[in-house]
Amino acid sequence: MSTPTPLADTPLTDPFAPEQLREALARFTQQQQTGFLAHEPITQLVEARAHYMDNLLEQLWQHFGLDQHPTLALVSVGGYGRGELHPLSDVDILVLSVDPVDDATGTQISTFLTLLWDLKLDVGHSVRTLDQCVEIGTNDLTVATNLQEARWLCGQHNTFLQLEERLNDGSFWPSEVFFQAKMDEQKTRHARYHDTTYNLEPDIKSSPGGLRDIHTLSWIARRHFGATSLLEMSRFGFLTDAEYRELVECQDSLWRIRFALHSELRRYDNRLTFGHQASVAELLGYQGEGNRPVEMMMKDFYRTLRRVAELNKMLLQLFDEAILNKGAEQTTVMLDEDFQLRGGLIEATKPALFQARPDTILDMFLHIARNSDIEGIAAPTLRQLRTARRRLNRFLVDIPEARDKFMALVRQPNCLQRAFRLMHRHGVLSTYLPQWSQIVGQMQFDLFHVYTVDEHTVRLIKNLNKFADPDNRDRHPICCEVYPRVIKKEILLLAAIFHDIAKGRGGDHSELGGVDAYDFCLLHGLSKPEANLVKWLVNQHLLMSVTAQRRDIYDPEVITAFAKEVRDEERLDHLICLTVADICATNQDLWNSWKRTLLAELYYSTQKALRRGLENPPDMRERIRHNQQMASALLRSEGFAPRDIEVLWQRFKADYFLRHTHKQIAWHAEAILNHDDHDKPLILLSKKATRGGTEVFVYCKDKTKLFAIVVSELDKKNLSVHDAQVMTSKDGYALDTFMVLDPTGNALSENRHNTVRRALVNALTHMKSDRKKKRPPHKLQHFNVKTRVDFLPTKSGKKTMIELVALDMPGLLARVGSVFARQKISLQAAKITTIGERAEDFFIVINQDGEQLNDEQQTQLRDALISRLEKK
């Protein structure tokens, strides 16, 4: 593609008019878009844009008379200095002079820059002398890096040469210092992306394995060796010809994705967000139904990131030896006939070991798991592993010796901490197991997960290892108690590997994964009972989370049904560890004290049921009497008369005493007995966290819109309702309890209690909530969750259970509450669960006659909910 001259088509009357230049720039951009769609080489496109900008700046420099200045030079720096520009890339320039510019020259420069801004160019500029460049660059790594890529555009070339001479002086960022600073910078950058290439909304430039990892290699090679390109770097012997071609191929792939993304955006960004993935995939030519184009694009993208990350790690290690160790030989320690330890890195003793005996790949990771002195894999061995991986014509699982070694690795105590993540990073899990290779880079199209399926699974495995550390007991008390007593931890590890392995295949991933897990276990020598346990864990890995968060776990029927599915304490112990590790690996912000409390209550209730025997259900009347006696003792100690307590409690139904602790009952009763005006709403907020959240207790005359008003007010205060117990006394008073969390997932701070209390009292006094309509969060705009209303069967037949799935829009609960009110439906309990963009809520309701809903009422309610919730 030839690069047009910016002013070639402009009228001679005013060739530098901003509107003419903008039109020329727009034509050039459109020409580039056409070339991109026609599959012109991406290197030509990004270099052509830089060349176009070179011509434009040179002509404007001359137009404003800046070329007449005796020492002034215009220099491109940063990415533009490398001669690369994408459609929305910053045009980074340096106006360089020997001495400070005078006022007249400063005015000329200002006019020059103003025109560039009028052209809507994102110009990053600086005006500095030679001394200022050296001084600022010495103290700022970013500036030093940008200056290192400086390229002369126009003006006084001698001034630029003076800058180059001073930057190349050994005292300006010595290569050893520069190398260490760049290593630290990369480590910090990777940490911002959780040290993984597999984020669901990755940054093309900054994610591990992104373009910045290639730039880092170039910067270090340039600083130490003077290599100005990847090709020159290969000539220094650090890259083989194949690796050079691979790095160029990866760079071109990332450039094409970035170019396509910039073509879709109006403002500069390098994040491949959900909202742009489909359009970028289309521009890149991916085709298919539904999410298929995005899945294919992202798998290719993640594969590219992994290849870059691997090459980056290998080359930085070689640079380390050349720059910091200056090529000095390090002592070696023999590990066995195939491997040795050299300076903390394991390396193969034979040049083609992995190709000759592929099962020795697993021997290497066994050494890593067993030997804490091993810090990583030596670059030559990593290079050998990459070659062997490509040339394997079968999966390692098909080699009997490899299967034995894999199980030895699984049973190694330190494999979770030391080996598995490294095996995933270097493609060994994909090489071993065909099912794993299918989930590498597998997208999950929701806001609940933040990682691909494979990365989520590796993090789950890592979380299991945390349960062995007593330091994590505060965060995971049950798991830290249970995990150490799990005898065969390989059972949990295998369940973790297979729990999501069937995602993306269609069908129930839990069922399909269970079949794969069972066959894998038998192939690897596990007994049938062990294989069945792994299969059951995979089949039911969501059971405990769903039951705790979306069922009424204070209903004995729910506990009995869950206990019957679990059957014994061994399964319960395995399941709680798998469940918690799974939740924590899904999203770093997902785990909170509320979920911890719910799962703990379900665990201990089930444990009691199993120990008591499922044929011996708990005596509900005995539990009610116990709660009343304990609460009464607390109230009497505060000076309340037994008769007053008895009169109050005669107004309450038995279910109230069953669903609250004796401390809650006493707290409520004390406030009600001291409440003088029973026509005025009474609002209580727990000072201490209750089950990880703040309990909001509402006592007032029951009204049909009460639930809708309360949840609307709480939503206005930016509080999320996670649980609601809605009860009515015998004489028509609401006894409603709401468990709320603040936006951080914690209990509400006490300094906000009075504000919330006053708002609720005011709203319930006037029975209205002046609610401002909130705009849905920007991310929700890219998701479409179809509203679904399911009615679940109940054993008692006295109440109706509803499961609602809908888009988690602002004010969702208030809308649901208003529908209940209009349909004359009484809400008894609610469990509110948000899973990314989806609300998955559970309600227990009765009709106005206090009975379960009949078929006609269910149909009317379903239609009303769908109509209300899908209304924009």
PDB file of N, CA and C in Angstrom, residues 622-658:
ATOM      1  N   GLU A 622     -39.500 -28.906  69.668  1.00  0.00           N
ATOM      2  CA  GLU A 622     -38.451 -28.807  70.682  1.00  0.00           C
ATOM      3  C   GLU A 622     -37.527 -27.616  70.381  1.00  0.00           C
ATOM      4  N   ARG A 623     -37.215 -27.404  69.085  1.00  0.00           N
ATOM      5  CA  ARG A 623     -36.369 -26.276  68.720  1.00  0.00           C
ATOM      6  C   ARG A 623     -37.059 -24.948  69.038  1.00  0.00           C
ATOM      7  N   ILE A 624     -38.371 -24.862  68.780  1.00  0.00           N
ATOM      8  CA  ILE A 624     -39.125 -23.637  69.079  1.00  0.00           C
ATOM      9  C   ILE A 624     -39.103 -23.359  70.586  1.00  0.00           C
ATOM     10  N   ARG A 625     -39.382 -24.399  71.394  1.00  0.00           N
ATOM     11  CA  ARG A 625     -39.374 -24.219  72.851  1.00  0.00           C
ATOM     12  C   ARG A 625     -38.010 -23.765  73.344  1.00  0.00           C
ATOM     13  N   HIS A 626     -36.950 -24.360  72.768  1.00  0.00           N
ATOM     14  CA  HIS A 626     -35.581 -23.998  73.168  1.00  0.00           C
ATOM     15  C   HIS A 626     -35.308 -22.522  72.871  1.00  0.00           C
ATOM     16  N   ASN A 627     -35.661 -22.068  71.652  1.00  0.00           N
ATOM     17  CA  ASN A 627     -35.428 -20.674  71.285  1.00  0.00           C
ATOM     18  C   ASN A 627     -36.210 -19.719  72.185  1.00  0.00           C
ATOM     19  N   GLN A 628     -37.458 -20.074  72.495  1.00  0.00           N
ATOM     20  CA  GLN A 628     -38.272 -19.224  73.364  1.00  0.00           C
ATOM     21  C   GLN A 628     -37.685 -19.135  74.773  1.00  0.00           C
ATOM     22  N   GLN A 629     -37.256 -20.273  75.310  1.00  0.00           N
ATOM     23  CA  GLN A 629     -36.708 -20.287  76.672  1.00  0.00           C
ATOM     24  C   GLN A 629     -35.432 -19.463  76.763  1.00  0.00           C
ATOM     25  N   MET A 630     -34.545 -19.614  75.791  1.00  0.00           N
ATOM     26  CA  MET A 630     -33.286 -18.868  75.803  1.00  0.00           C
ATOM     27  C   MET A 630     -33.532 -17.370  75.629  1.00  0.00           C
ATOM     28  N   ALA A 631     -34.423 -17.006  74.702  1.00  0.00           N
ATOM     29  CA  ALA A 631     -34.726 -15.598  74.477  1.00  0.00           C
ATOM     30  C   ALA A 631     -35.402 -14.988  75.701  1.00  0.00           C
ATOM     31  N   SER A 632     -36.307 -15.739  76.320  1.00  0.00           N
ATOM     32  CA  SER A 632     -37.019 -15.256  77.508  1.00  0.00           C
ATOM     33  C   SER A 632     -36.038 -14.967  78.638  1.00  0.00           C
ATOM     34  N   ALA A 633     -35.036 -15.827  78.810  1.00  0.00           N
ATOM     35  CA  ALA A 633     -34.037 -15.624  79.854  1.00  0.00           C
ATOM     36  C   ALA A 633     -33.267 -14.327  79.625  1.00  0.00           C
ATOM     37  N   LEU A 634     -32.917 -14.050  78.353  1.00  0.00           N
ATOM     38  CA  LEU A 634     -32.210 -12.814  78.039  1.00  0.00           C
ATOM     39  C   LEU A 634     -33.077 -11.588  78.343  1.00  0.00           C
ATOM     40  N   LEU A 635     -34.368 -11.668  77.995  1.00  0.00           N
ATOM     41  CA  LEU A 635     -35.267 -10.529  78.222  1.00  0.00           C
ATOM     42  C   LEU A 635     -35.522 -10.304  79.709  1.00  0.00           C
ATOM     43  N   ARG A 636     -35.688 -11.375  80.459  1.00  0.00           N
ATOM     44  CA  ARG A 636     -35.935 -11.234  81.904  1.00  0.00           C
ATOM     45  C   ARG A 636     -34.720 -10.610  82.589  1.00  0.00           C
ATOM     46  N   SER A 637     -33.523 -10.941  82.074  1.00  0.00           N
ATOM     47  CA  SER A 637     -32.307 -10.352  82.667  1.00  0.00           C
ATOM     48  C   SER A 637     -32.227  -8.855  82.422  1.00  0.00           C
ATOM     49  N   GLU A 638     -32.990  -8.376  81.423  1.00  0.00           N
ATOM     50  CA  GLU A 638     -33.039  -6.938  81.131  1.00  0.00           C
ATOM     51  C   GLU A 638     -34.202  -6.257  81.848  1.00  0.00           C
ATOM     52  N   GLY A 639     -34.954  -7.038  82.673  1.00  0.00           N
ATOM     53  CA  GLY A 639     -36.007  -6.440  83.483  1.00  0.00           C
ATOM     54  C   GLY A 639     -37.406  -6.539  82.915  1.00  0.00           C
ATOM     55  N   PHE A 640     -37.586  -7.275  81.818  1.00  0.00           N
ATOM     56  CA  PHE A 640     -38.930  -7.418  81.253  1.00  0.00           C
ATOM     57  C   PHE A 640     -39.714  -8.480  82.017  1.00  0.00           C
ATOM     58  N   ALA A 641     -41.004  -8.216  82.211  1.00  0.00           N
ATOM     59  CA  ALA A 641     -41.868  -9.149  82.952  1.00  0.00           C
ATOM     60  C   ALA A 641     -42.216 -10.346  82.090  1.00  0.00           C
ATOM     61  N   PRO A 642     -42.207 -11.547  82.669  1.00  0.00           N
ATOM     62  CA  PRO A 642     -42.549 -12.746  81.902  1.00  0.00           C
ATOM     63  C   PRO A 642     -43.916 -12.636  81.233  1.00  0.00           C
ATOM     64  N   ARG A 643     -44.878 -11.996  81.902  1.00  0.00           N
ATOM     65  CA  ARG A 643     -46.218 -11.876  81.329  1.00  0.00           C
ATOM     66  C   ARG A 643     -46.193 -11.030  80.060  1.00  0.00           C
ATOM     67  N   ASP A 644     -45.425  -9.927  80.061  1.00  0.00           N
ATOM     68  CA  ASP A 644     -45.336  -9.071  78.873  1.00  0.00           C
ATOM     69  C   ASP A 644     -44.706  -9.825  77.703  1.00  0.00           C
ATOM     70  N   ILE A 645     -43.696 -10.617  78.038  1.00  0.00           N
ATOM     71  CA  ILE A 645     -43.027 -11.411  76.993  1.00  0.00           C
ATOM     72  C   ILE A 645     -44.006 -12.419  76.402  1.00  0.00           C
ATOM     73  N   GLU A 646     -44.762 -13.079  77.267  1.00  0.00           N
ATOM     74  CA  GLU A 646     -45.703 -14.115  76.825  1.00  0.00           C
ATOM     75  C   GLU A 646     -46.799 -13.519  75.955  1.00  0.00           C
ATOM     76  N   VAL A 647     -47.324 -12.349  76.371  1.00  0.00           N
ATOM     77  CA  VAL A 647     -48.381 -11.686  75.594  1.00  0.00           C
ATOM     78  C   VAL A 647     -47.882 -11.324  74.200  1.00  0.00           C
ATOM     79  N   LEU A 648     -46.640 -10.805  74.137  1.00  0.00           N
ATOM     80  CA  LEU A 648     -46.073 -10.445  72.828  1.00  0.00           C
ATOM     81  C   LEU A 648     -45.929 -11.681  71.951  1.00  0.00           C
ATOM     82  N   TRP A 649     -45.392 -12.729  72.513  1.00  0.00           N
ATOM     83  CA  TRP A 649     -45.110 -13.911  71.696  1.00  0.00           C
ATOM     84  C   TRP A 649     -46.361 -14.655  71.280  1.00  0.00           C
ATOM     85  N   GLN A 650     -47.450 -14.450  71.987  1.00  0.00           N
ATOM     86  CA  GLN A 650     -48.706 -15.073  71.564  1.00  0.00           C
ATOM     87  C   GLN A 650     -49.174 -14.511  70.226  1.00  0.00           C
ATOM     88  N   ARG A 651     -48.662 -13.311  69.896  1.00  0.00           N
ATOM     89  CA  ARG A 651     -49.029 -12.701  68.613  1.00  0.00           C
ATOM     90  C   ARG A 651     -48.239 -13.306  67.450  1.00  0.00           C
ATOM     91  N   PHE A 652     -47.123 -14.002  67.746  1.00  0.00           N
ATOM     92  CA  PHE A 652     -46.237 -14.498  66.703  1.00  0.00           C
ATOM     93  C   PHE A 652     -46.557 -15.949  66.352  1.00  0.00           C
ATOM     94  N   LYS A 653     -46.368 -16.267  65.077  1.00  0.00           N
ATOM     95  CA  LYS A 653     -46.595 -17.635  64.612  1.00  0.00           C
ATOM     96  C   LYS A 653     -45.366 -18.490  64.916  1.00  0.00           C
ATOM     97  N   ALA A 654     -45.582 -19.805  64.936  1.00  0.00           N
ATOM     98  CA  ALA A 654     -44.518 -20.741  65.302  1.00  0.00           C
ATOM     99  C   ALA A 654     -43.310 -20.612  64.375  1.00  0.00           C
ATOM    100  N   ASP A 655     -43.564 -20.313  63.089  1.00  0.00           N
ATOM    101  CA  ASP A 655     -42.479 -20.233  62.107  1.00  0.00           C
ATOM    102  C   ASP A 655     -41.462 -19.160  62.480  1.00  0.00           C
ATOM    103  N   TYR A 656     -41.924 -18.086  63.130  1.00  0.00           N
ATOM    104  CA  TYR A 656     -41.021 -17.007  63.535  1.00  0.00           C
ATOM    105  C   TYR A 656     -39.942 -17.539  64.470  1.00  0.00           C
ATOM    106  N   PHE A 657     -40.325 -18.356  65.445  1.00  0.00           N
ATOM    107  CA  PHE A 657     -39.377 -18.873  66.443  1.00  0.00           C
ATOM    108  C   PHE A 657     -38.471 -19.951  65.849  1.00  0.00           C
ATOM    109  N   LEU A 658     -38.905 -20.529  64.748  1.00  0.00           N
ATOM    110  CA  LEU A 658     -38.107 -21.568  64.099  1.00  0.00           C
ATOM    111  C   LEU A 658     -36.992 -20.963  63.246  1.00  0.00           C
TER     112      LEU A 658
END
